[in-house]
Coordinates of C-alpha atoms in Angstrom, one line a residue:
Chain A
M96 CA 91.8 11.5 62.9
T97 CA 89.6 11.8 66.0
Q98 CA 87.5 9.4 68.1
N99 CA 84.8 9.8 70.6
V100 CA 86.4 9.5 73.9
I101 CA 83.9 10.4 76.6
E102 CA 80.2 11.1 77.2
I103 CA 79.3 13.5 80.0
L104 CA 76.7 11.9 82.2
D105 CA 76.6 14.9 84.6
G106 CA 78.3 18.2 84.0
G107 CA 79.1 19.1 87.5
L108 CA 79.2 22.8 88.6
L109 CA 81.3 24.5 86.0
T110 CA 83.2 22.1 83.7
T111 CA 84.8 23.6 80.6
I112 CA 87.3 22.9 78.0
Q113 CA 90.5 25.0 78.4
D114 CA 94.0 25.1 76.9
T115 CA 96.8 27.5 77.8
G116 CA 94.7 30.4 76.4
R117 CA 93.8 32.5 73.4
F118 CA 96.6 34.9 72.5
G119 CA 96.9 37.6 69.9
F120 CA 93.4 38.9 70.0
Q121 CA 93.4 41.0 73.2
K122 CA 93.9 44.1 71.2
F123 CA 90.5 43.4 69.6
G124 CA 88.9 42.9 73.0
I125 CA 89.1 39.1 73.2
P126 CA 90.1 37.9 76.7
V127 CA 92.8 35.2 77.0
S128 CA 90.6 32.7 78.9
G129 CA 92.5 29.3 79.2
A130 CA 93.1 27.2 82.3
M131 CA 92.9 29.2 85.6
D132 CA 95.7 26.9 86.9
I133 CA 98.1 26.7 83.9
Q134 CA 100.6 24.8 85.9
S135 CA 98.2 21.9 86.6
L136 CA 97.1 21.9 83.0
K137 CA 100.6 21.6 81.7
I138 CA 101.4 18.8 84.2
A139 CA 98.3 16.9 83.2
N140 CA 99.5 17.1 79.6
K141 CA 103.0 16.2 80.4
L142 CA 101.8 13.1 82.2
L143 CA 100.5 11.8 78.9
N144 CA 103.3 13.2 76.8
N145 CA 100.9 15.6 75.1
P146 CA 101.7 18.9 73.6
I147 CA 101.9 21.2 76.6
N148 CA 98.9 23.3 75.4
A149 CA 96.6 20.4 74.5
A150 CA 93.0 21.1 75.5
C151 CA 91.9 19.6 78.9
I152 CA 88.8 19.6 81.0
E153 CA 88.7 22.1 83.8
I154 CA 86.5 21.1 86.8
T155 CA 85.3 23.5 89.5
V156 CA 84.5 22.3 93.0
I157 CA 81.9 19.8 92.0
G158 CA 83.1 17.4 89.4
P159 CA 81.4 15.9 86.4
K160 CA 80.4 12.2 85.9
I161 CA 82.1 10.9 82.8
K162 CA 81.7 7.6 80.8
F163 CA 84.6 6.5 78.7
L164 CA 83.8 5.4 75.1
K165 CA 87.2 3.8 74.4
D166 CA 90.3 2.3 76.0
T167 CA 92.7 5.1 76.7
F168 CA 94.8 6.9 79.2
I169 CA 94.0 10.0 81.2
S170 CA 95.6 12.1 84.0
I171 CA 94.0 14.1 86.7
T172 CA 95.8 17.1 88.4
G173 CA 95.0 20.2 90.4
A174 CA 92.4 20.2 93.2
N175 CA 91.7 16.9 94.9
I176 CA 88.0 16.3 94.4
S177 CA 88.2 12.6 95.3
P178 CA 88.2 11.2 91.8
K179 CA 86.9 7.6 91.6
I180 CA 86.8 5.2 88.7
N181 CA 84.1 2.6 88.8
N182 CA 83.6 3.7 92.4
K183 CA 87.2 3.0 93.4
K184 CA 89.5 5.8 94.5
T185 CA 92.0 6.6 91.8
Q186 CA 95.4 8.3 91.9
M187 CA 96.0 11.8 90.8
W188 CA 99.2 13.3 89.4
Q189 CA 100.0 10.2 87.3
S190 CA 98.9 8.6 84.0
I191 CA 95.8 6.4 84.5
K192 CA 94.8 3.5 82.3
I193 CA 91.1 3.5 81.3
K194 CA 88.9 0.8 79.9
K195 CA 86.0 1.4 77.6
G196 CA 82.9 1.7 79.7
D197 CA 84.7 3.0 82.8
I198 CA 82.9 5.7 84.8
L199 CA 84.9 8.6 86.3
E200 CA 83.3 10.7 89.0
F201 CA 84.3 13.0 91.7
K202 CA 83.2 13.1 95.3
E203 CA 84.1 15.4 98.1
L204 CA 86.4 18.4 97.7
L205 CA 89.5 17.7 99.8
D206 CA 92.0 20.4 98.7
G207 CA 92.0 23.2 96.1
M208 CA 89.3 24.5 93.8
R209 CA 90.0 23.3 90.2
S210 CA 91.0 20.0 88.7
Y211 CA 92.2 19.2 85.2
I212 CA 91.7 16.0 83.2
A213 CA 94.0 15.5 80.3
F214 CA 93.3 13.0 77.4
V215 CA 95.9 11.4 75.2
E216 CA 96.7 13.9 72.4
G217 CA 94.2 16.4 73.9
I218 CA 90.5 17.0 73.3
D219 CA 89.5 17.8 69.8
V220 CA 87.1 20.8 69.5
E221 CA 87.4 23.4 66.8
K222 CA 90.0 26.0 67.3
I223 CA 88.5 29.5 67.4
M224 CA 91.0 32.2 67.0
D225 CA 93.9 29.8 67.5
S226 CA 92.6 28.3 70.8
R227 CA 90.3 25.6 72.1
S228 CA 89.6 27.5 75.4
T229 CA 86.1 28.3 76.4
Y230 CA 85.3 32.0 76.8
L231 CA 82.0 31.8 78.7
Q232 CA 80.8 35.4 78.6
G233 CA 81.5 35.5 74.8
N234 CA 79.9 32.1 74.2
L235 CA 83.0 31.3 72.3
G236 CA 85.5 28.4 71.9
G237 CA 85.5 25.1 73.8
F238 CA 82.4 22.9 73.3
K239 CA 79.7 25.1 71.7
G240 CA 81.1 28.1 73.8
R241 CA 79.5 26.8 77.0
K242 CA 80.1 24.6 80.0
L243 CA 79.8 20.8 79.6
E244 CA 76.4 19.3 80.2
S245 CA 75.0 15.8 80.4
G246 CA 74.8 14.2 76.9
D247 CA 77.8 16.0 75.5
I248 CA 80.1 13.7 73.6
L249 CA 83.7 14.8 73.3
K250 CA 86.4 13.6 70.8
S251 CA 90.1 13.3 71.4
F252 CA 92.8 13.1 68.8
K253 CA 93.8 9.6 67.8
N254 CA 97.2 8.4 68.9
N255 CA 99.0 5.3 67.8
D256 CA 97.5 2.0 68.8
D257 CA 100.4 1.2 71.1
D258 CA 98.6 2.8 74.0
N259 CA 99.7 -0.1 76.1
N260 CA 103.4 0.7 75.6
M261 CA 102.9 4.3 76.7
H262 CA 105.4 5.6 79.2
L263 CA 103.5 6.1 82.3
R264 CA 104.5 9.1 84.4
K265 CA 103.9 10.6 87.8
Y266 CA 104.7 13.7 89.8
E267 CA 104.9 14.4 93.5
P268 CA 101.3 15.6 94.3
L269 CA 100.9 19.4 95.0
V270 CA 98.9 20.5 98.0
Y271 CA 97.2 23.9 98.3
G272 CA 95.6 24.5 101.8
H273 CA 93.6 27.6 102.7
E274 CA 96.2 30.2 103.5
H275 CA 98.2 31.5 100.6
A276 CA 101.3 33.6 100.6
I277 CA 101.0 35.7 97.4
R278 CA 104.0 37.5 96.0
I279 CA 103.4 40.7 94.1
I280 CA 105.3 43.4 92.1
L281 CA 104.1 46.9 92.6
G282 CA 102.7 48.7 89.6
P283 CA 101.5 49.8 87.1
Q284 CA 99.7 52.5 89.0
N285 CA 101.2 52.2 92.6
D286 CA 101.9 56.0 92.4
Y287 CA 98.2 56.7 92.7
F288 CA 98.3 55.4 96.3
P289 CA 99.9 56.9 99.5
P290 CA 102.5 54.8 101.3
E291 CA 99.9 53.9 104.0
S292 CA 97.8 52.2 101.4
I293 CA 100.7 50.0 100.2
S294 CA 101.4 49.0 103.8
T295 CA 97.7 48.2 104.3
L296 CA 97.8 45.8 101.3
L297 CA 101.0 44.2 102.6
N298 CA 100.2 43.9 106.3
S299 CA 96.6 42.8 106.2
E300 CA 94.9 39.5 105.7
Y301 CA 92.5 39.4 102.8
T302 CA 90.0 36.7 102.1
I303 CA 88.5 35.7 98.8
S304 CA 84.8 36.8 98.6
L305 CA 82.0 34.8 97.1
E306 CA 81.9 37.3 94.2
S307 CA 84.7 35.5 92.5
D308 CA 84.9 33.7 89.2
R309 CA 87.1 33.1 86.2
M310 CA 87.1 36.8 85.4
G311 CA 88.4 37.9 88.8
Y312 CA 88.4 37.6 92.6
R313 CA 86.9 40.3 94.8
L314 CA 88.6 40.4 98.2
N315 CA 87.3 41.0 101.7
G316 CA 89.6 43.0 104.0
P317 CA 90.7 46.6 104.7
T318 CA 89.9 49.0 101.9
I319 CA 92.7 50.7 100.1
K320 CA 92.6 54.5 99.7
H321 CA 93.8 56.5 96.6
I322 CA 95.7 59.8 96.8
D323 CA 93.2 61.3 94.5
T324 CA 91.3 59.6 91.7
P325 CA 90.7 55.8 91.3
D326 CA 90.2 56.3 87.6
I327 CA 92.7 56.2 84.7
I328 CA 92.3 56.5 81.0
S329 CA 91.5 52.9 80.1
D330 CA 94.5 50.7 79.4
G331 CA 95.5 47.0 79.1
S332 CA 94.9 44.6 82.0
P333 CA 97.8 42.4 82.9
Y334 CA 97.1 38.8 84.2
G335 CA 97.0 38.9 88.0
A336 CA 96.7 42.7 88.3
I337 CA 95.2 43.9 91.6
Q338 CA 92.7 46.5 90.6
I339 CA 91.5 49.1 93.2
P340 CA 88.2 50.8 92.1
G341 CA 86.7 53.8 93.9
D342 CA 85.3 51.8 96.8
G343 CA 88.9 50.6 97.7
I344 CA 88.0 46.9 97.5
P345 CA 90.7 45.0 95.7
I346 CA 89.8 42.8 92.7
I347 CA 92.3 40.4 91.2
L348 CA 92.1 40.1 87.4
L349 CA 92.2 36.5 86.2
A350 CA 91.9 34.4 83.1
D351 CA 88.6 35.7 81.7
R352 CA 89.4 39.4 82.6
G353 CA 88.4 42.2 80.3
T354 CA 91.3 43.2 78.1
T355 CA 91.2 46.8 79.2
G356 CA 89.9 48.7 82.2
G357 CA 89.7 52.2 83.6
Y358 CA 90.7 51.6 87.3
T359 CA 94.1 51.9 89.0
K360 CA 96.1 48.7 89.4
I361 CA 98.2 48.9 92.6
A362 CA 100.2 45.7 91.9
T363 CA 100.5 42.6 89.8
I364 CA 100.7 39.0 91.2
I365 CA 103.8 37.1 90.1
S366 CA 103.1 34.4 87.5
S367 CA 104.2 31.5 89.7
D368 CA 101.6 32.4 92.4
L369 CA 98.7 32.4 90.0
T370 CA 98.4 28.7 90.5
K371 CA 97.8 29.2 94.2
L372 CA 95.0 31.7 93.4
A373 CA 93.4 29.4 90.9
Q374 CA 93.2 26.8 93.7
A375 CA 92.0 29.2 96.4
L376 CA 88.4 29.0 97.5
P377 CA 86.1 31.7 98.7
G378 CA 87.0 32.3 102.4
D379 CA 90.7 31.4 101.9
I380 CA 93.2 33.8 103.3
L381 CA 95.7 35.7 101.1
K382 CA 98.8 37.4 102.5
F383 CA 100.7 39.7 100.1
S384 CA 104.4 40.4 100.0
V385 CA 106.6 42.2 97.5
I386 CA 109.4 40.5 95.6
T387 CA 111.7 41.7 92.8
I388 CA 111.2 41.0 89.2
E389 CA 114.5 39.1 89.1
E390 CA 113.3 36.7 91.9
A391 CA 110.0 36.2 90.2
T392 CA 111.7 35.4 86.9
K393 CA 113.9 32.8 88.6
L394 CA 110.7 31.2 90.0
I395 CA 109.2 31.1 86.4
K396 CA 112.3 29.3 85.2
S397 CA 112.3 26.8 88.0
E398 CA 108.7 26.1 87.3
S399 CA 109.6 25.2 83.7
Q400 CA 112.2 22.8 85.1
Y401 CA 109.7 21.3 87.5
L402 CA 107.7 20.3 84.4
E403 CA 110.5 17.9 83.5
S404 CA 110.7 16.4 87.0
Y405 CA 108.2 13.5 86.4
Q406 CA 109.2 10.0 87.1
E407 CA 108.4 7.2 84.7
F408 CA 106.9 3.9 85.8
T409 CA 105.6 0.8 83.9
N410 CA 102.2 -0.7 83.5
K411 CA 103.4 -3.6 85.7
D412 CA 103.9 -1.3 88.6
E413 CA 100.4 -0.1 88.2
D414 CA 99.0 -3.6 88.6
T415 CA 100.3 -4.0 92.1
I416 CA 97.9 -1.7 93.8
F417 CA 96.6 -2.6 97.2
N418 CA 93.3 -1.0 98.2
I419 CA 93.0 -1.2 102.0
Y420 CA 89.5 -1.2 103.4
I421 CA 88.5 -0.9 107.0
D422 CA 84.9 -1.9 107.6
G423 CA 84.1 -1.5 104.0
E424 CA 85.6 2.0 103.7
L425 CA 88.6 2.6 101.5
I426 CA 91.3 4.1 103.6
E427 CA 94.5 3.7 101.7
I428 CA 95.9 2.9 98.3
I429 CA 99.4 1.4 98.5
D430 CA 101.2 0.9 95.2
D431 CA 104.0 -1.2 96.3
T432 CA 104.1 -4.2 98.6
E433 CA 106.8 -2.8 100.9
N434 CA 104.6 0.0 101.9
L435 CA 101.9 -2.4 103.0
Y436 CA 103.7 -2.9 106.2
G437 CA 103.5 0.8 106.8
I438 CA 99.8 0.6 107.2
K439 CA 100.0 -0.1 110.9
E440 CA 101.3 3.4 111.5
K441 CA 98.4 4.9 109.6
L442 CA 95.7 3.4 111.8
S443 CA 94.2 5.9 114.2
P444 CA 95.3 5.4 117.9
P445 CA 92.1 3.8 119.3
T446 CA 92.4 1.0 116.8
I447 CA 93.9 -2.0 118.6
T448 CA 93.0 -4.9 116.4
K449 CA 91.3 -4.7 113.1
S450 CA 90.6 -7.1 110.4
I451 CA 91.5 -5.5 107.1
N452 CA 90.2 -6.5 103.7
A453 CA 92.8 -5.8 101.1
Q454 CA 92.6 -6.1 97.3
T455 CA 95.3 -6.5 94.7
K456 CA 95.5 -7.1 91.0
I457 CA 97.5 -10.0 90.0
P458 CA 100.0 -8.7 87.5
Q459 CA 99.2 -9.3 83.9
S460 CA 96.1 -11.4 84.6
G461 CA 93.8 -8.4 85.1
H462 CA 92.0 -10.3 87.9
N463 CA 91.4 -8.8 91.4
F464 CA 92.4 -10.8 94.4
D465 CA 90.8 -10.0 97.7
F466 CA 92.4 -11.0 101.0
E467 CA 92.3 -10.1 104.6
I468 CA 95.1 -9.0 106.8
E469 CA 94.9 -9.0 110.6
I470 CA 96.7 -6.0 112.0
T471 CA 97.4 -6.1 115.7
R472 CA 98.7 -3.0 117.4
K473 CA 100.4 -3.5 120.7
Q474 CA 98.6 -1.9 123.6
S475 CA 100.7 0.7 125.3
I476 CA 100.6 1.1 129.0
D477 CA 98.9 4.5 128.7
E478 CA 96.0 3.0 126.8
I479 CA 95.4 0.3 129.4
Chain B
M221 CA 109.4 64.0 70.2
E222 CA 110.4 62.7 73.6
T223 CA 113.4 60.5 73.4
E224 CA 112.7 58.4 76.4
L225 CA 109.8 56.1 77.0
N226 CA 108.1 55.8 80.3
F227 CA 108.0 52.2 81.4
L228 CA 105.6 51.0 84.2
S229 CA 106.1 47.8 86.0
A230 CA 103.3 45.3 85.5
G231 CA 104.4 42.0 87.0
D232 CA 107.0 39.5 85.8
Q233 CA 105.6 38.8 82.3
S234 CA 104.0 42.2 81.4
L235 CA 105.3 45.7 80.9
V236 CA 103.6 49.0 80.2
I237 CA 104.9 51.6 77.8
E238 CA 103.2 54.9 78.7
L239 CA 103.4 57.9 76.3
G240 CA 101.2 60.3 78.2
K241 CA 98.2 60.7 80.5
S242 CA 95.7 62.3 78.2
I243 CA 93.3 61.4 75.4
D244 CA 95.0 63.1 72.5
L245 CA 94.9 62.1 68.8
E246 CA 98.6 62.7 68.1
L247 CA 99.6 60.6 71.2
N248 CA 97.3 57.9 70.0
Q249 CA 98.9 57.8 66.5
K250 CA 102.3 57.4 68.2
I251 CA 100.8 54.4 70.1
R252 CA 99.6 53.0 66.9
D253 CA 102.9 53.5 65.1
L254 CA 105.0 52.1 68.0
T255 CA 102.6 49.1 68.2
S256 CA 102.9 48.2 64.6
S257 CA 106.7 48.8 64.6
I258 CA 107.1 46.3 67.5
E259 CA 104.7 43.8 65.9
Q260 CA 106.6 44.1 62.6
K261 CA 109.8 43.3 64.3
S262 CA 108.4 39.9 65.6
I263 CA 110.6 39.8 68.6
P264 CA 110.9 36.3 70.0
G265 CA 109.3 36.0 73.5
I266 CA 106.7 38.8 72.9
I267 CA 103.3 37.2 73.1
E268 CA 101.0 40.1 72.3
L269 CA 100.5 43.8 72.7
I270 CA 97.4 45.6 73.9
P271 CA 97.5 49.2 72.7
S272 CA 95.1 51.7 74.3
Y273 CA 94.6 55.5 74.1
R274 CA 98.0 56.4 75.5
S275 CA 99.8 53.3 76.5
I276 CA 100.8 49.8 75.4
L277 CA 100.7 46.7 77.5
I278 CA 103.2 44.1 76.4
N279 CA 102.8 40.5 77.4
F280 CA 105.9 38.4 77.1
D281 CA 107.4 35.0 78.0
A282 CA 110.0 35.5 80.8
N283 CA 111.7 32.2 79.8
V284 CA 112.6 33.8 76.5
I285 CA 113.2 37.5 77.0
S286 CA 114.0 39.8 79.9
I287 CA 112.6 43.2 80.8
P288 CA 115.9 45.1 80.5
K289 CA 116.3 43.7 77.0
L290 CA 112.7 44.6 76.1
K291 CA 113.2 48.2 77.3
N292 CA 116.3 48.6 75.1
L293 CA 114.5 47.2 72.1
F294 CA 111.4 49.4 72.6
S295 CA 113.5 52.6 73.2
D296 CA 115.4 51.9 69.9
L297 CA 112.3 51.4 68.0
Y298 CA 110.8 54.5 69.4
L299 CA 113.8 56.6 68.4
N300 CA 113.6 55.3 64.9
L301 CA 109.8 55.6 64.6
K302 CA 110.1 58.4 62.0
N303 CA 112.1 56.2 59.6
A304 CA 110.0 53.0 60.1
K305 CA 108.0 51.8 57.1
L306 CA 104.6 51.1 58.7
P307 CA 101.4 50.0 57.0
K308 CA 99.1 53.0 56.3
P309 CA 95.9 53.1 58.4
K310 CA 92.9 51.9 56.4
T311 CA 89.6 53.8 56.2
I312 CA 86.6 51.5 56.6
E313 CA 83.2 52.5 55.4
I314 CA 80.4 51.6 57.7
P315 CA 77.0 51.8 56.0
T316 CA 74.5 52.7 58.7
L317 CA 70.7 53.1 58.8
F318 CA 70.1 56.1 61.1
A319 CA 67.0 57.0 63.1
G320 CA 63.7 55.0 63.2
K321 CA 63.7 51.7 65.1
Y322 CA 67.4 51.2 64.6
G323 CA 68.3 54.6 66.1
P324 CA 65.9 55.1 68.9
D325 CA 67.9 57.8 70.7
I326 CA 68.6 60.0 67.7
E327 CA 65.7 62.3 68.6
F328 CA 67.2 62.9 72.0
V329 CA 70.6 63.6 70.5
A330 CA 69.0 66.0 68.0
R331 CA 67.1 67.9 70.7
N332 CA 70.3 68.0 72.9
A333 CA 72.2 69.5 69.9
K334 CA 69.3 71.7 68.9
L335 CA 69.5 70.2 65.4
T336 CA 67.1 68.3 63.2
I337 CA 67.5 64.5 62.8
Q338 CA 68.6 65.1 59.2
E339 CA 71.2 67.6 60.4
V340 CA 72.5 65.1 63.0
I341 CA 72.9 62.5 60.3
S342 CA 74.7 64.9 58.0
V343 CA 77.1 66.2 60.7
Y344 CA 77.8 62.6 62.0
T345 CA 78.5 61.2 58.5
N346 CA 80.7 64.2 57.6
N347 CA 83.5 63.3 60.0
I348 CA 86.2 60.6 59.8
Y349 CA 86.7 58.8 63.1
P350 CA 90.1 57.3 64.1
I351 CA 89.9 54.1 66.3
C352 CA 91.9 54.9 69.5
M353 CA 91.2 51.6 71.3
I354 CA 89.3 48.4 70.9
G355 CA 87.9 46.8 74.1
F356 CA 84.9 46.4 76.4
T357 CA 83.4 43.6 74.2
P358 CA 85.0 41.8 71.3
G359 CA 85.7 44.3 68.6
F360 CA 84.2 47.4 70.3
P361 CA 86.0 50.5 68.7
Y362 CA 86.4 53.6 70.8
L363 CA 86.3 56.4 68.2
Q364 CA 87.6 59.9 68.4
G365 CA 86.5 62.9 66.3
L366 CA 82.9 63.4 67.2
D367 CA 81.6 66.9 66.4
Q368 CA 81.2 68.8 69.6
R369 CA 77.6 69.6 68.9
L370 CA 76.7 65.9 69.0
S371 CA 78.2 65.3 72.4
T372 CA 75.4 63.7 74.5
P373 CA 75.4 62.3 78.0
R374 CA 74.9 58.5 78.4
L375 CA 71.4 57.1 79.1
K376 CA 70.4 57.5 82.7
T377 CA 69.5 53.8 82.8
P378 CA 71.6 51.6 80.6
R379 CA 69.8 49.1 78.3
T380 CA 70.2 45.5 79.4
S381 CA 70.7 44.6 75.8
V382 CA 71.9 46.5 72.8
N383 CA 71.7 44.9 69.3
P384 CA 74.9 44.1 67.4
G385 CA 75.8 46.8 64.9
S386 CA 74.3 49.6 67.0
V387 CA 76.0 52.9 66.6
G388 CA 76.1 55.0 69.7
I389 CA 77.3 58.2 71.4
A390 CA 78.5 58.7 75.0
D391 CA 79.6 62.3 75.8
N392 CA 82.3 63.1 73.2
Q393 CA 83.0 59.4 72.3
T394 CA 81.3 57.4 69.7
G395 CA 81.4 53.7 68.9
I396 CA 79.7 50.6 67.4
Y397 CA 78.5 47.6 69.4
P398 CA 79.9 44.5 67.6
V399 CA 78.0 41.9 69.7
K400 CA 74.8 41.9 71.8
S401 CA 75.6 43.4 75.2
P402 CA 74.3 45.7 77.9
G403 CA 75.0 49.4 77.2
G404 CA 74.3 53.0 78.1
W405 CA 75.3 54.8 74.9
Q406 CA 72.7 56.8 72.9
I407 CA 71.9 54.7 69.9
I408 CA 71.5 56.7 66.7
G409 CA 71.6 53.9 64.1
R410 CA 72.6 50.4 63.1
T411 CA 75.0 48.9 60.6
P412 CA 74.2 45.6 58.8
L413 CA 78.0 44.9 58.7
K414 CA 79.3 42.1 60.9
L415 CA 82.0 43.5 63.0
F416 CA 83.0 40.2 64.6
S417 CA 83.0 36.9 62.9
P418 CA 84.8 34.5 65.3
N419 CA 85.0 31.7 62.7
N420 CA 86.7 33.7 60.0
K421 CA 90.4 33.8 59.4
N422 CA 90.2 37.5 60.1
P423 CA 87.5 37.8 62.8
F424 CA 87.7 41.7 62.8
I425 CA 87.3 44.2 60.0
F426 CA 89.4 46.9 61.6
N427 CA 92.4 47.6 63.8
I428 CA 93.5 50.3 66.2
G429 CA 94.6 53.4 64.2
D430 CA 92.3 52.7 61.3
N431 CA 89.6 55.3 60.4
I432 CA 85.9 54.8 60.3
K433 CA 83.7 56.6 57.8
F434 CA 79.9 56.3 58.3
T435 CA 77.6 56.4 55.3
S436 CA 73.9 56.7 55.4
I437 CA 71.7 53.8 54.3
L438 CA 68.5 55.0 52.6
N439 CA 66.0 52.4 53.9
E440 CA 65.4 49.0 55.4
K441 CA 65.5 47.3 52.0
E442 CA 69.0 48.5 51.4
F443 CA 69.9 47.5 55.0
S444 CA 68.7 43.9 54.5
N445 CA 70.4 43.6 51.1
I446 CA 73.8 44.5 52.6
E447 CA 73.1 42.1 55.5
K448 CA 72.4 39.3 53.0
N449 CA 75.6 40.0 51.1
M450 CA 77.5 39.9 54.3
N451 CA 76.2 36.5 55.1
L452 CA 77.2 35.2 51.6
I453 CA 80.7 36.6 52.0
E454 CA 81.0 34.9 55.4
E455 CA 79.8 31.5 54.1
N456 CA 82.4 31.7 51.3
E457 CA 85.2 32.6 53.7
I458 CA 84.5 29.6 56.0

C-alpha cells in the first residue's frame, strides 16, 4: 500500500529520484544511473531503517521546496544545502520527524554538491528494468523519466502506524571541502601512455570543469599524451574510469556514463572515492594518487562497516532542541542542555555582551518555549 | 585456442577480460560463449557483464568476491568452453521497408556501390548479420557481415534526429536505431518492430551473439499492419 507523501512546490536545479542503480542491462546499452553519491544514499536509508537501495530524492546544488502531505519521518544526507523545515534550520545525518503540512526547503550551499532525502520505506515509483533510478537522457525510470517539477506528487510505501516508536538514528556528519585526494588504480589501457603521461596525471592538480554532469566530469589541467592512438575498439566503461580522448583532456565516467566507449582509459577511481567526486563542485581541485587493489578493497569493506556505525536516540532527546538566535539570526542548534554552556566559546571575539533569544520545546507537550539568555564574555586586557 | 586469458585492471570492482585487439567474428563468438558460460554459472558477487567486440567488462561486488578468485573461475570456464552447453544463438527476422521516405540515403549507397536500389536491397537482405556488441543507445546492435560493396562512409553532417527503427550503414558496419537519437549513419530503410520496450519483462528482442536477418516489406500498408500488431502484442505483455 502506498500513500501520497510530498508535493513538490519548486523543483530546484536538478532534483531526481535515484536508488543504487539499474543493473543487468548494460549489455543492452542501458546505463546504470542511480545516486551519484551511493554512500550518502545508503546512509539516508539506514537512518530510517529502510532497505539499503530504497529510492530517494537526489538534489543538486539548488534544492527543491517540498510540502509534506502526511506525518512521517525523513532523513537528509550528503551536501549541506542549509535545509530548513518551516523556516527553521534542521539537522542532517539523522532521522527527522515531520508533521503533515510541514515545508522543507533548502537555502545556501555550504558544503558538497548533492543531497539525498530518504522517506520511510522509500519512494514508490514504478520499477523500470528492476530500478527506480531516473535515467535522464533516456527519459526512463524515476518520476516520468524526468527531473521533479512543481506540482509533482510523490508516493512512499506505507509503513506500520507506529511511526512514533521508530528508532531514531544519527551518524557523525561527513564534510567534503574543495580539495579532494582521489585514489586510482591504473588500467585498463595504461599501456597506451608513456611513463611521462602517468606522472603528469599523478603530479598535477586538476580542477573540475563546468562541462560536468551525471554522465561524467571533464577536467581542466595538463593534457595527457598517448604513445600512439587514443582510440580502441569500443569496450565496456567501468564506473569511475578516467578516459583520455585524442585532445588529452581527462573525462571521468560517472553514474549516467554510456555503457561502452572507444577511447583509452588510463585509470579507474577506487569505489570509496566516488563519493568525494559526487560531492565535488566545478572548480574543485583533484589530486590523484595510486593505491593497490588490496588497499582499495579494504576501504570498501570498512565503508560497509561504517554503515552500521549509527547511534540510536529517542524521540524525547529530539524534543530538547535549543535554537540560539543572535539579533534574530539562528546561529546554533544545541540538542542537549549541557552543550548550552558551550555557546560562549562559539561567539565571535568582538562580542562582549549579547542578549540571546533561545527557544526550546518542552518535552512531550509539543509547545515551544522562548527565553533569553544573557551571555557576558570577560573583556581581556588586549581588547581594552 | 589460447589457454590463458588476458586480464586488464579496471578498478576495485571491475575487471576486463581481453581476448584480442581486432574486430574478428571468431573472436566475437568466443566473447559471446564465455559471457553466456559465466552468466550460466551465476557466480555470487558478479553483478553484470558487458561484452563487446573483443573483451568483457565484469562488474562485481568486492564485499563478496575477490579479483584472484574471479580470475581463477574465468580461466577454468575458458578452458572448458568447448564442453560447455550454451544456448544456441537465435536468428531474429527484422522486416524492413527499404528506400523511399524511410530510407532517404539508399540512393547514395546505391550510387556509391554502382548498383541499383533494387540490387542494394537484394544484396543487403541476402546476408545474415551477427550482433557483435550492443551499445551507444539502448539496444543499438553493432552488426558484422555487411557485403563489401555496400560499405559507405558516414554522412558528412550527422542528422540531429534519426527515427526509431531506422536501418543504417557506416563504413563496413550496419545497425538499427532502437530509439530516436542523433546519428550519422546512411539510412536505407526502417523496421516497424519495436527494438526497445522499457516496460516489458523482456525489454529487448535480441542479445549479443544473436543473428539478424532483414526481410523486405513490400509497402507502407504492410509496414503499418506490422506496427499495429506490435502495439497489440505490447499491450498484452504489460
